[in-house]
Coordinates of C-alpha atoms in Angstrom, one line a residue:
Chain J
M1 CA 39.4 -42.9 -107.1
D2 CA 35.5 -43.4 -106.4
Q3 CA 33.5 -40.6 -105.3
L4 CA 32.0 -41.0 -101.8
L5 CA 30.3 -37.8 -101.0
S6 CA 28.8 -35.2 -103.5
L7 CA 26.8 -32.0 -103.3
T8 CA 25.2 -30.3 -106.4
G9 CA 23.5 -27.0 -106.4
V10 CA 22.9 -27.2 -102.5
V11 CA 21.3 -23.9 -101.2
A12 CA 21.0 -23.9 -97.5
G13 CA 21.2 -21.7 -94.4
Y14 CA 19.1 -20.7 -91.5
G15 CA 15.7 -18.8 -91.0
A16 CA 14.9 -16.6 -94.1
G17 CA 18.7 -16.0 -95.6
D18 CA 20.5 -18.6 -97.6
I19 CA 24.2 -19.3 -96.4
L20 CA 24.7 -21.8 -99.3
K21 CA 23.8 -20.2 -102.8
G22 CA 24.5 -23.5 -104.8
V23 CA 27.6 -25.3 -103.7
D24 CA 29.0 -28.2 -105.9
L25 CA 31.4 -30.4 -104.4
A26 CA 32.6 -33.8 -104.6
V27 CA 34.9 -35.8 -102.1
S28 CA 36.7 -39.2 -102.9
D29 CA 37.1 -42.1 -101.3
G30 CA 39.8 -42.3 -98.7
T31 CA 41.0 -38.9 -99.4
V32 CA 41.6 -35.8 -96.8
T33 CA 39.6 -32.7 -98.1
C34 CA 40.1 -29.3 -96.6
L35 CA 37.3 -26.2 -97.0
I36 CA 38.9 -22.8 -96.6
G37 CA 37.3 -19.8 -97.0
P38 CA 36.3 -16.5 -95.0
N39 CA 34.4 -16.1 -92.3
G40 CA 30.6 -16.6 -93.2
A41 CA 31.5 -18.1 -96.5
G42 CA 29.3 -21.2 -95.1
K43 CA 31.9 -23.7 -94.7
S44 CA 30.4 -24.9 -91.3
T45 CA 27.1 -25.1 -93.2
V46 CA 28.4 -27.4 -95.6
L47 CA 29.2 -30.0 -93.0
K48 CA 25.7 -29.6 -91.4
C49 CA 23.9 -30.2 -94.6
V50 CA 26.1 -33.2 -95.1
S51 CA 25.5 -34.9 -91.3
G52 CA 21.8 -33.6 -91.8
L53 CA 21.7 -31.0 -89.0
I54 CA 20.2 -28.7 -91.5
R55 CA 18.3 -29.5 -94.5
P56 CA 18.9 -27.8 -97.8
S57 CA 16.2 -26.1 -99.5
S58 CA 17.3 -27.1 -103.0
G59 CA 19.9 -29.4 -104.5
T60 CA 21.1 -32.9 -103.5
V61 CA 23.6 -34.4 -101.1
R62 CA 24.9 -38.1 -102.5
F63 CA 26.5 -40.6 -100.2
R64 CA 27.8 -43.4 -102.0
G65 CA 25.6 -42.8 -105.0
D66 CA 22.4 -42.6 -102.5
E67 CA 20.5 -39.3 -102.1
I68 CA 20.7 -38.5 -98.3
S69 CA 19.4 -35.0 -98.3
R70 CA 16.1 -35.9 -96.4
L71 CA 17.4 -38.3 -94.1
S72 CA 17.8 -37.9 -90.2
P73 CA 21.3 -37.3 -88.3
R74 CA 20.6 -40.9 -86.9
A75 CA 20.2 -42.4 -89.9
R76 CA 23.1 -40.5 -91.6
L77 CA 25.3 -41.5 -88.7
L78 CA 24.2 -45.4 -89.2
L79 CA 25.4 -44.6 -92.7
G80 CA 28.8 -44.0 -91.6
V81 CA 28.7 -40.0 -91.6
V82 CA 30.1 -38.7 -88.4
H83 CA 30.3 -34.9 -87.6
V84 CA 32.4 -33.6 -85.3
P85 CA 31.5 -30.0 -84.4
Q86 CA 33.5 -27.3 -83.8
D87 CA 32.9 -26.8 -80.0
R88 CA 34.2 -29.5 -78.0
S89 CA 31.9 -32.5 -78.1
L90 CA 33.1 -34.5 -75.5
F91 CA 31.3 -34.9 -72.3
P92 CA 33.6 -33.3 -70.1
A93 CA 32.1 -35.0 -66.9
M94 CA 32.4 -38.5 -68.3
T95 CA 35.3 -40.6 -68.3
V96 CA 37.3 -40.9 -71.6
R97 CA 36.0 -44.6 -71.5
D98 CA 32.2 -43.7 -71.6
N99 CA 32.8 -41.0 -74.1
L100 CA 34.4 -43.6 -76.2
L101 CA 31.4 -45.8 -75.3
M102 CA 28.9 -43.0 -76.6
G103 CA 30.9 -42.8 -79.9
G104 CA 29.4 -46.3 -80.6
Y105 CA 26.0 -45.5 -79.0
V106 CA 23.8 -46.0 -82.1
M107 CA 25.5 -49.6 -82.5
R108 CA 23.4 -52.4 -80.9
D109 CA 25.9 -55.1 -80.9
Q110 CA 27.9 -54.1 -77.5
K111 CA 30.6 -56.5 -78.5
A112 CA 31.3 -55.0 -81.4
V113 CA 31.3 -51.7 -79.5
R114 CA 34.4 -53.1 -77.3
Q115 CA 36.1 -54.6 -80.2
R116 CA 35.9 -51.2 -82.0
M117 CA 37.3 -49.5 -79.0
E118 CA 40.2 -51.8 -78.5
E119 CA 41.1 -51.1 -82.3
V120 CA 40.9 -47.6 -81.9
A121 CA 43.0 -47.2 -78.9
E122 CA 45.8 -48.7 -80.7
V123 CA 45.4 -45.9 -83.3
F124 CA 45.0 -43.3 -80.2
P125 CA 46.9 -44.5 -77.2
I126 CA 46.0 -41.7 -74.8
C127 CA 42.2 -43.6 -74.8
V128 CA 43.8 -46.1 -72.7
R129 CA 46.2 -43.6 -70.8
R130 CA 43.3 -41.6 -69.8
A131 CA 40.7 -44.1 -69.9
R132 CA 39.5 -43.4 -66.2
D133 CA 40.2 -39.5 -66.2
H134 CA 37.2 -37.1 -67.0
A135 CA 37.3 -35.8 -70.4
G136 CA 37.2 -32.4 -68.9
S137 CA 40.3 -32.6 -67.1
L138 CA 42.4 -33.6 -70.5
S139 CA 44.2 -30.7 -72.6
G140 CA 42.7 -29.1 -75.3
G141 CA 44.8 -31.4 -78.2
E142 CA 44.3 -34.5 -76.0
Q143 CA 40.4 -33.8 -76.2
K144 CA 40.6 -33.4 -79.8
Q145 CA 42.3 -36.6 -80.2
V146 CA 39.6 -38.5 -77.8
E147 CA 37.0 -36.8 -80.3
L148 CA 38.5 -38.2 -83.3
A149 CA 38.9 -41.5 -81.4
R150 CA 35.4 -41.5 -80.6
T151 CA 34.2 -41.1 -84.1
L152 CA 36.5 -44.4 -85.2
V153 CA 34.2 -46.3 -82.8
L154 CA 31.4 -46.3 -85.3
N155 CA 33.6 -47.4 -88.0
P156 CA 32.6 -44.3 -90.2
R157 CA 33.0 -43.9 -93.9
L158 CA 33.0 -40.3 -93.6
I159 CA 34.2 -37.8 -91.0
L160 CA 33.1 -34.1 -91.0
L161 CA 35.5 -32.1 -88.8
D162 CA 34.4 -28.7 -88.1
E163 CA 37.9 -26.3 -87.3
P164 CA 39.7 -29.1 -85.4
S165 CA 42.5 -26.8 -84.6
I166 CA 40.4 -24.1 -83.2
G167 CA 41.6 -22.5 -79.5
L168 CA 44.8 -25.3 -79.6
D169 CA 48.6 -24.3 -79.1
P170 CA 51.0 -25.0 -82.0
K171 CA 52.2 -28.3 -80.2
S172 CA 48.5 -29.6 -80.1
R173 CA 47.7 -28.3 -83.5
Q174 CA 50.2 -30.5 -84.6
L175 CA 49.0 -33.5 -82.9
V176 CA 45.5 -33.0 -84.1
F177 CA 46.9 -32.8 -88.0
S178 CA 48.9 -35.8 -87.5
S179 CA 46.0 -37.6 -86.1
I180 CA 43.8 -36.6 -89.1
R181 CA 46.5 -37.9 -91.2
R182 CA 46.2 -41.0 -89.3
L183 CA 42.5 -41.3 -90.1
A184 CA 43.1 -41.1 -93.8
E185 CA 46.0 -43.9 -93.1
T186 CA 43.2 -46.1 -91.9
G187 CA 41.0 -45.6 -94.9
R188 CA 38.6 -42.9 -93.5
T189 CA 37.3 -40.1 -95.9
V190 CA 37.6 -36.9 -94.2
L191 CA 36.3 -33.3 -94.9
L192 CA 37.2 -30.5 -92.8
V193 CA 36.5 -27.1 -92.4
E194 CA 39.9 -25.1 -91.3
Q195 CA 40.4 -21.6 -90.4
N196 CA 44.2 -22.2 -90.7
A197 CA 44.3 -22.8 -94.3
R198 CA 48.0 -23.4 -94.3
S199 CA 48.2 -26.5 -91.9
G200 CA 44.6 -27.6 -93.3
L201 CA 45.7 -27.8 -96.5
A202 CA 48.9 -29.1 -96.1
A203 CA 47.1 -32.1 -94.0
S204 CA 45.0 -32.6 -97.1
D205 CA 45.1 -34.4 -100.2
F206 CA 42.4 -31.9 -101.6
G207 CA 41.0 -28.3 -100.9
A208 CA 38.3 -26.1 -102.1
V209 CA 37.7 -22.4 -101.5
L210 CA 34.4 -21.4 -100.3
E211 CA 33.3 -18.0 -101.1
G212 CA 29.8 -16.2 -100.8
G213 CA 27.8 -19.4 -100.4
V214 CA 29.5 -21.2 -103.7
V215 CA 32.6 -23.1 -104.3
R216 CA 35.2 -21.2 -106.1
L217 CA 38.2 -23.3 -106.5
A218 CA 38.7 -26.8 -105.9
A219 CA 42.3 -28.4 -106.6
T220 CA 44.5 -30.7 -104.6
G221 CA 45.7 -29.3 -101.4
K222 CA 49.3 -28.5 -102.4
S223 CA 48.3 -26.7 -105.6
L224 CA 46.2 -24.5 -103.5
L225 CA 48.8 -23.6 -101.2
D226 CA 51.1 -23.0 -104.3
D227 CA 48.5 -20.8 -105.7
P228 CA 49.3 -17.0 -105.0
E229 CA 46.1 -15.8 -104.8
V230 CA 44.6 -18.4 -102.4
A231 CA 48.0 -17.6 -100.2
R232 CA 47.3 -14.0 -100.3
L233 CA 43.8 -14.3 -99.0
Y234 CA 43.6 -17.4 -96.9
V235 CA 47.6 -18.8 -95.9
G236 CA 48.8 -15.2 -95.2
A237 CA 51.4 -14.8 -97.9
G238 CA 52.2 -11.7 -99.9
S239 CA 51.5 -11.9 -103.5
S240 CA 50.0 -9.7 -105.7
S241 CA 49.1 -11.7 -108.4
V242 CA 45.9 -13.0 -109.5
S243 CA 45.1 -16.7 -109.9
S244 CA 42.8 -17.4 -112.7
G245 CA 40.5 -19.4 -110.1
V246 CA 39.6 -17.2 -107.2
G247 CA 37.1 -14.6 -107.9
A248 CA 36.3 -16.1 -111.4
P249 CA 33.0 -18.0 -112.0
P250 CA 33.0 -21.3 -110.4
P251 CA 34.7 -24.1 -112.4
P252 CA 32.8 -27.3 -112.2
A253 CA 34.5 -28.3 -108.6
T254 CA 35.9 -31.7 -107.7
T255 CA 38.4 -32.7 -105.4
D256 CA 39.3 -35.9 -107.4
G257 CA 41.2 -34.3 -109.8
A258 CA 42.5 -30.7 -111.1
P259 CA 40.1 -27.6 -110.8
Chain Y
M1 CA 24.2 -55.5 -69.9
R2 CA 27.1 -56.2 -68.0
S3 CA 27.8 -58.9 -65.6
I4 CA 27.3 -58.2 -61.8
P5 CA 30.4 -58.7 -60.0
Y6 CA 30.4 -61.4 -57.2
A7 CA 31.5 -58.5 -54.5
G8 CA 28.2 -56.5 -55.4
Q9 CA 26.1 -59.4 -55.1
I10 CA 27.7 -60.3 -51.8
R11 CA 27.2 -57.0 -50.6
G12 CA 23.3 -56.5 -51.5
V13 CA 22.6 -60.0 -50.3
V14 CA 24.6 -58.9 -46.6
F15 CA 22.5 -55.7 -46.9
V16 CA 19.1 -57.3 -47.4
A17 CA 19.5 -60.1 -44.9
A18 CA 20.9 -57.6 -42.3
L19 CA 17.6 -55.4 -42.5
A20 CA 15.4 -58.4 -43.0
S21 CA 16.9 -59.9 -39.6
L22 CA 16.4 -56.4 -37.5
P23 CA 12.9 -57.2 -36.2
S24 CA 13.9 -60.7 -35.3
F25 CA 16.0 -58.4 -32.3
N26 CA 12.4 -58.0 -30.4
L27 CA 13.2 -54.0 -30.8
A28 CA 10.4 -51.8 -29.0
H29 CA 7.5 -50.5 -31.3
W30 CA 8.8 -47.1 -31.8
S31 CA 12.1 -48.6 -33.1
I32 CA 10.5 -50.5 -35.8
N33 CA 8.2 -47.8 -36.7
I34 CA 11.2 -45.5 -37.0
A35 CA 12.7 -48.2 -39.3
V36 CA 9.4 -48.3 -41.4
F37 CA 9.5 -44.4 -42.0
T38 CA 13.1 -44.7 -42.5
L39 CA 13.1 -47.6 -45.3
M40 CA 10.0 -45.9 -47.0
F41 CA 12.2 -42.5 -47.4
A42 CA 15.2 -44.9 -48.4
V43 CA 12.9 -46.4 -51.2
M44 CA 11.8 -43.0 -52.1
S45 CA 15.2 -41.1 -52.2
S46 CA 16.5 -44.3 -54.5
A47 CA 13.3 -43.7 -56.7
W48 CA 14.1 -40.1 -57.1
N49 CA 17.7 -40.5 -57.5
L50 CA 16.9 -43.1 -60.4
F51 CA 15.6 -39.9 -62.3
G52 CA 16.8 -36.8 -60.6
G53 CA 20.1 -38.2 -59.7
F54 CA 21.1 -39.9 -63.0
T55 CA 19.4 -37.3 -65.3
G56 CA 20.1 -34.0 -63.1
Y57 CA 16.6 -33.3 -63.5
P58 CA 15.5 -31.6 -60.2
S59 CA 12.0 -33.0 -59.9
L60 CA 10.1 -31.5 -56.9
G61 CA 6.6 -33.0 -57.7
H62 CA 7.5 -36.5 -56.7
A63 CA 5.2 -36.2 -53.8
A64 CA 2.1 -35.7 -56.0
F65 CA 2.8 -39.4 -57.2
F66 CA 3.4 -40.3 -53.4
G67 CA -0.2 -38.8 -52.8
I68 CA -1.7 -40.5 -56.2
G69 CA -0.2 -44.0 -55.0
A70 CA -1.9 -43.4 -51.2
Y71 CA -5.4 -42.0 -52.9
T72 CA -5.6 -44.8 -55.6
L73 CA -5.2 -47.6 -52.9
G74 CA -7.4 -45.8 -50.6
L75 CA -10.2 -45.6 -53.1
W76 CA -9.7 -49.0 -54.2
F77 CA -10.2 -50.3 -50.6
E78 CA -13.0 -48.2 -50.2
H79 CA -15.1 -50.4 -52.3
H80 CA -13.3 -53.6 -51.6
A81 CA -12.7 -55.7 -48.3
V82 CA -9.7 -56.6 -46.6
T83 CA -9.5 -60.1 -45.2
T84 CA -6.2 -61.5 -44.5
G85 CA -4.5 -57.9 -44.7
Y86 CA -2.0 -58.5 -47.2
E87 CA -4.2 -57.7 -50.1
P88 CA -3.2 -54.0 -50.3
F89 CA 0.3 -55.3 -50.5
L90 CA -0.7 -57.5 -53.5
M91 CA -2.3 -54.0 -55.2
L92 CA 1.0 -52.0 -55.0
P93 CA 2.4 -53.4 -58.4
L94 CA -0.8 -52.2 -60.0
V95 CA -0.8 -48.8 -58.0
G96 CA 2.7 -48.4 -59.2
L97 CA 1.7 -49.2 -62.8
F98 CA -1.0 -46.8 -62.7
A99 CA 0.9 -44.0 -61.5
G100 CA 3.8 -44.9 -64.0
L101 CA 1.4 -44.2 -66.6
I102 CA 0.0 -41.0 -65.3
G103 CA 4.3 -40.2 -65.2
V104 CA 4.2 -41.0 -68.8
V105 CA 1.5 -38.5 -70.0
L106 CA 2.6 -35.8 -67.5
G107 CA 6.3 -36.4 -68.2
A108 CA 5.9 -35.9 -71.9
I109 CA 4.7 -32.7 -71.1
A110 CA 7.0 -31.7 -68.2
L111 CA 10.0 -33.2 -69.9
R112 CA 10.1 -30.6 -72.6
T113 CA 11.4 -28.1 -70.1
R114 CA 14.6 -28.3 -68.3
A115 CA 16.4 -27.5 -65.3
D116 CA 14.7 -24.6 -63.3
V117 CA 11.9 -24.3 -65.6
F118 CA 11.3 -28.2 -65.2
A119 CA 11.5 -27.7 -61.1
I120 CA 8.9 -25.0 -61.5
V121 CA 6.5 -27.2 -63.6
T122 CA 7.3 -30.3 -61.3
I123 CA 6.1 -28.3 -58.2
T124 CA 3.3 -26.7 -59.8
L125 CA 2.1 -30.2 -60.6
L126 CA 2.4 -31.0 -56.8
F127 CA 0.0 -28.3 -56.1
V128 CA -2.3 -28.9 -58.7
V129 CA -2.7 -32.8 -57.5
Q130 CA -3.1 -31.7 -53.8
T131 CA -5.8 -28.8 -55.1
L132 CA -7.7 -31.6 -56.7
A133 CA -7.6 -33.6 -53.7
F134 CA -8.8 -31.2 -51.5
N135 CA -11.6 -30.2 -54.1
L136 CA -12.7 -33.6 -55.5
R137 CA -14.8 -34.2 -52.4
G138 CA -17.1 -36.9 -54.0
L139 CA -14.0 -39.0 -54.9
T140 CA -11.4 -38.1 -52.2
H141 CA -13.8 -36.8 -49.6
G142 CA -11.9 -33.6 -49.4
A143 CA -10.5 -32.2 -46.5
Q144 CA -12.7 -34.5 -44.2
G145 CA -9.8 -37.4 -45.3
L146 CA -10.1 -40.7 -46.5
A147 CA -10.4 -43.7 -44.1
L148 CA -8.6 -46.9 -45.2
P149 CA -9.1 -50.8 -43.8
I150 CA -7.5 -51.0 -40.4
P151 CA -4.8 -53.7 -40.9
P152 CA -6.0 -56.8 -39.0
F153 CA -2.3 -57.6 -37.9
A154 CA -1.4 -59.0 -34.4
A155 CA -0.7 -55.5 -32.3
A156 CA 2.5 -57.3 -30.9
T157 CA 3.8 -57.6 -34.8
F158 CA 1.8 -54.9 -36.2
E159 CA 4.6 -53.2 -38.0
R160 CA 6.6 -56.2 -39.7
P161 CA 4.3 -56.7 -42.4
F162 CA 4.8 -52.8 -43.6
Y163 CA 8.5 -53.3 -42.5
Y164 CA 9.4 -56.8 -45.0
V165 CA 7.3 -55.1 -47.9
L166 CA 9.5 -52.3 -47.7
V167 CA 12.6 -54.1 -47.3
A168 CA 11.6 -56.1 -50.8
L169 CA 11.0 -52.9 -52.2
L170 CA 14.3 -51.2 -51.2
A171 CA 15.9 -54.3 -52.6
A172 CA 13.9 -54.1 -55.8
T173 CA 14.4 -50.6 -56.5
M174 CA 18.4 -50.9 -55.8
A175 CA 18.3 -53.7 -58.2
I176 CA 16.7 -51.7 -60.7
T177 CA 19.3 -48.5 -60.1
Y178 CA 22.1 -51.2 -60.2
L179 CA 21.1 -52.9 -63.6
T180 CA 20.3 -49.0 -65.0
M181 CA 23.9 -48.0 -63.7
R182 CA 25.7 -51.1 -65.6
S183 CA 23.5 -50.6 -68.8
K184 CA 23.3 -48.6 -71.9
L185 CA 20.4 -46.9 -70.4
G186 CA 22.7 -45.6 -67.4
L187 CA 25.0 -44.6 -70.1
S188 CA 22.3 -42.4 -71.8
L189 CA 21.2 -41.0 -68.5
A190 CA 24.7 -39.9 -67.6
A191 CA 25.2 -38.3 -71.2
V192 CA 21.8 -36.8 -70.4
R193 CA 23.0 -35.3 -67.4
A194 CA 26.2 -34.4 -68.9
D195 CA 24.9 -32.4 -71.8
E196 CA 21.6 -33.2 -73.4
D197 CA 22.0 -31.7 -76.5
K198 CA 25.3 -33.5 -77.3
A199 CA 23.8 -36.7 -76.1
R200 CA 21.2 -36.4 -78.8
G201 CA 23.8 -35.7 -81.2
V202 CA 25.3 -38.7 -80.6
G203 CA 22.0 -40.9 -81.1
V204 CA 20.4 -40.9 -77.8
R205 CA 16.6 -41.0 -77.8
T206 CA 16.7 -38.2 -75.1
L207 CA 13.1 -37.8 -74.4
G208 CA 12.7 -41.7 -74.3
V209 CA 15.3 -42.6 -71.8
K210 CA 13.7 -39.4 -69.6
L211 CA 10.3 -40.8 -69.6
L212 CA 11.1 -44.5 -68.8
T213 CA 12.9 -43.5 -65.7
F214 CA 10.7 -40.7 -64.8
S215 CA 7.6 -43.2 -65.1
V216 CA 9.5 -45.9 -62.9
S217 CA 10.8 -43.7 -60.5
V218 CA 7.1 -42.2 -59.8
G219 CA 5.7 -45.7 -59.9
I220 CA 8.1 -46.7 -57.2
T221 CA 7.1 -43.4 -55.1
A222 CA 3.2 -44.1 -55.5
M223 CA 3.9 -48.0 -54.4
V224 CA 5.3 -46.0 -50.9
G225 CA 2.7 -43.7 -51.3
G226 CA 0.0 -46.6 -51.2
I227 CA 2.0 -48.5 -48.3
W228 CA 2.2 -45.3 -46.1
A229 CA -1.9 -44.9 -46.5
Y230 CA -2.5 -48.4 -45.5
Y231 CA -0.1 -48.1 -42.6
E232 CA -1.6 -44.7 -41.2
S233 CA -5.1 -46.3 -42.2
F234 CA -6.3 -42.3 -42.7
I235 CA -5.2 -40.0 -45.0
Y236 CA -5.6 -36.4 -45.5
P237 CA -4.7 -34.2 -48.8
Q238 CA -1.7 -32.1 -46.9
F239 CA -0.2 -35.0 -45.6
A240 CA -0.6 -37.1 -48.8
I241 CA 0.4 -34.5 -51.0
D242 CA 3.0 -32.7 -49.1
P243 CA 6.0 -31.1 -50.4
L244 CA 8.1 -31.7 -47.5
I245 CA 8.2 -35.5 -48.5
T246 CA 9.8 -34.3 -52.0
I247 CA 12.1 -32.1 -49.9
G248 CA 13.2 -35.1 -47.8
M249 CA 13.9 -37.2 -50.8
V250 CA 15.8 -34.4 -52.7
L251 CA 17.9 -33.6 -49.5
M252 CA 18.4 -37.3 -48.3
T253 CA 19.8 -37.9 -51.9
F254 CA 22.2 -34.8 -52.1
L255 CA 23.4 -35.7 -48.7
G256 CA 24.1 -39.3 -49.5
G257 CA 25.4 -38.5 -53.1
R258 CA 23.1 -38.4 -56.3
G259 CA 23.9 -40.6 -58.8
T260 CA 25.0 -43.6 -56.8
L261 CA 23.7 -46.7 -55.5
W262 CA 24.2 -46.6 -52.1
G263 CA 24.0 -42.6 -51.8
P264 CA 20.2 -42.1 -51.1
V265 CA 20.2 -45.0 -48.8
I266 CA 22.6 -43.8 -46.9
G267 CA 21.1 -40.1 -46.8
A268 CA 17.5 -41.8 -45.8
L269 CA 19.3 -43.9 -42.9
I270 CA 21.0 -40.6 -41.4
L271 CA 18.7 -38.0 -42.0
E272 CA 15.0 -39.8 -41.3
T273 CA 16.6 -42.1 -38.6
A274 CA 18.0 -38.5 -37.1
Q275 CA 14.7 -36.6 -37.6
Q276 CA 12.5 -39.4 -35.8
T277 CA 15.0 -39.9 -33.2
L278 CA 15.4 -36.3 -32.3
A279 CA 11.9 -35.9 -32.4
Y280 CA 11.0 -38.8 -29.5
E281 CA 13.8 -37.6 -27.5
L282 CA 13.0 -34.1 -27.7
G283 CA 9.6 -34.2 -27.9
G284 CA 6.8 -31.4 -28.9
S285 CA 9.4 -28.8 -28.4
E286 CA 10.6 -28.8 -31.9
Y287 CA 14.3 -28.4 -30.9
Y288 CA 14.6 -31.7 -33.0
L289 CA 14.4 -29.3 -36.0
I290 CA 17.2 -27.2 -35.2
A291 CA 19.3 -30.5 -34.1
Y292 CA 18.3 -32.0 -37.3
A293 CA 19.5 -29.1 -39.2
L294 CA 22.9 -29.3 -37.6
V295 CA 23.4 -32.8 -38.4
F296 CA 22.5 -32.0 -42.3
L297 CA 24.9 -28.6 -42.4
L298 CA 27.7 -30.9 -40.5
V299 CA 27.4 -33.3 -43.4
M300 CA 27.2 -30.8 -45.9
L301 CA 30.2 -28.8 -44.7
L302 CA 32.5 -31.6 -44.1
M303 CA 31.5 -33.6 -47.4
P304 CA 29.9 -31.2 -50.2
Q305 CA 29.8 -33.6 -53.2
G306 CA 27.4 -35.8 -50.7
I307 CA 29.1 -39.1 -48.4
V308 CA 29.5 -41.7 -50.8
P309 CA 31.4 -39.3 -53.6
S310 CA 33.3 -37.7 -50.9
I311 CA 34.4 -41.2 -49.8
Q312 CA 35.0 -42.4 -53.4
S313 CA 37.3 -39.6 -54.0
V314 CA 39.2 -40.2 -50.9
V315 CA 39.6 -43.8 -51.8
R316 CA 40.7 -43.0 -55.7
R317 CA 43.4 -40.2 -54.2
R318 CA 44.9 -42.9 -51.8
R319 CA 45.0 -45.7 -54.4
R320 CA 46.9 -43.2 -56.8
R321 CA 49.1 -42.1 -53.7
A322 CA 50.1 -46.0 -53.2
V323 CA 50.7 -46.4 -56.6
V324 CA 53.1 -43.6 -56.8
D325 CA 54.7 -44.4 -53.5
A326 CA 55.0 -48.0 -54.6
P327 CA 58.8 -49.0 -54.5
G328 CA 60.3 -50.5 -57.3
P329 CA 60.2 -48.9 -61.3
P330 CA 57.0 -47.3 -62.5
P331 CA 54.4 -49.2 -64.3
S332 CA 55.7 -50.4 -67.7
A333 CA 54.2 -48.7 -71.2
S334 CA 52.8 -52.4 -71.8
S335 CA 50.9 -52.6 -68.5
S336 CA 49.5 -48.8 -68.5
D337 CA 48.4 -49.0 -72.3
R338 CA 46.4 -52.4 -71.9
T339 CA 43.1 -51.9 -73.4
D340 CA 41.2 -54.1 -71.0
V341 CA 41.0 -50.8 -68.9
L342 CA 38.4 -49.6 -71.7
T343 CA 36.6 -52.9 -72.3
R344 CA 36.5 -54.7 -68.8
D345 CA 33.3 -54.8 -66.8
A346 CA 32.8 -52.0 -64.5
V347 CA 30.4 -49.5 -63.6
V348 CA 29.6 -47.3 -66.2
V349 CA 27.6 -44.5 -64.4
E350 CA 29.4 -42.5 -61.7
G351 CA 27.9 -39.5 -59.7
P352 CA 28.6 -36.0 -60.8
R353 CA 31.7 -34.8 -59.0

């Protein structure tokens, strides 16, 4: 599998303090990768470094082999890197239709935007059913679906999802994770951050555990779910056995194979 | 840019034709005078709405640009003769351009603030310009006022040239508003109004779109200021740069419905006509102010969102009810899932609800 995104020794943070202390991570094309870890580990900061909302003080971020660490968020958007932040990113006072139009805002060809909207509507029919309703009148799960649909209008290569299931009821959560799988089926690469490690890893091809600003472990989603230490610390299953990966010095982190 | 629907074109042409035909009914001078002032406020409210209504930025400094327009025209014709009487009208685009450029400079500073801070900055700007008009006596003649050439029009039809120029300016302002609503710019402004930070996140150049609409908006306001100055033939700082002018624009826009095409025009038609007519009827007693306030309160009590959005939501509710009450099976999945609802031409921007 080709490598779409790679982070090497990324150090970044807010103000004087560094949150990320040398993150190494690789994401393969056409896969879903889930970042898990405790609060404050720097999961959202990794996404911000990739989308350009934060510039790393050292290290490199490569997208399709090209260094993008110094590019603006808009330039990265045009390259096909779309960030869906943790907070609701829709415009609640605008209709679903206008929110979709905003998804293709940076595209010059308005005909192409409309064509993309039609294609997206086939993947997310809610966009047609609720086209004229204000986004704020939709349920949390529906809003998340529209957010995901909006990211597709730009025909992105890489979608960064920050806690997509936060604040959702179980049914809506299920809807969101099945939507993420649908994104992967359409050939997109997804890098998601998720507190609900069980659901996140189950929906992902690969996973990585971030702790103290570095990637401690990276493996397939299934093997992380089966790892007793990961299960005990992040998934909530009881286990006393200690895994070789978590807590040990970081192995070369890659999500396109075994750790 | 989306194509303009046939019904919209017809509505626009009928409205402008109706306005243009009004003087041919040989109305009394005072009626045409009221119409001239009503049109001034209709243009200014539409101009204010173009920026304040669509971006949600509460500009209280537009009267400064009204004054800048008045003084620009006045100062120009202090040194240039008027022969046919139409020269000041021909100068209006330059007046608008000059004020628009000042708007770019001042907007670049003021538009870095938001909400109530922006309101305070713009109203401060208004008083700074007024103070300058009072104190730059060498230029503006200060409190003594500035005389403009008397328009050499026949007494029987004196108001008509002003009236027709204002109809043309209103048509142009509404056309600009309409085209903005149907363009990517309109979508950008709606996003700025909804959430400026999110708008920037999806790639909207927020400062650029705000500056563009602010400068166009104040440019049009300055053109009205120029027409007013020529119509009055004598201007004083306290009347040319009057906070009540801004308040009038804002009230009329909110009454009719901000962020809509027709709202500011309807607001101006109601409030300015009511104010002027009540002033004529009730004379110098100033009871007219009570009646004027009553008109405003009544409409705001019955239609708090403004007239046009209230009517739009009633129509929308009725349509929905009609679909639900319609006999026969509910709409099929194929019809409700048609993607043309996403892509067919429709007005993008709607007023906030």
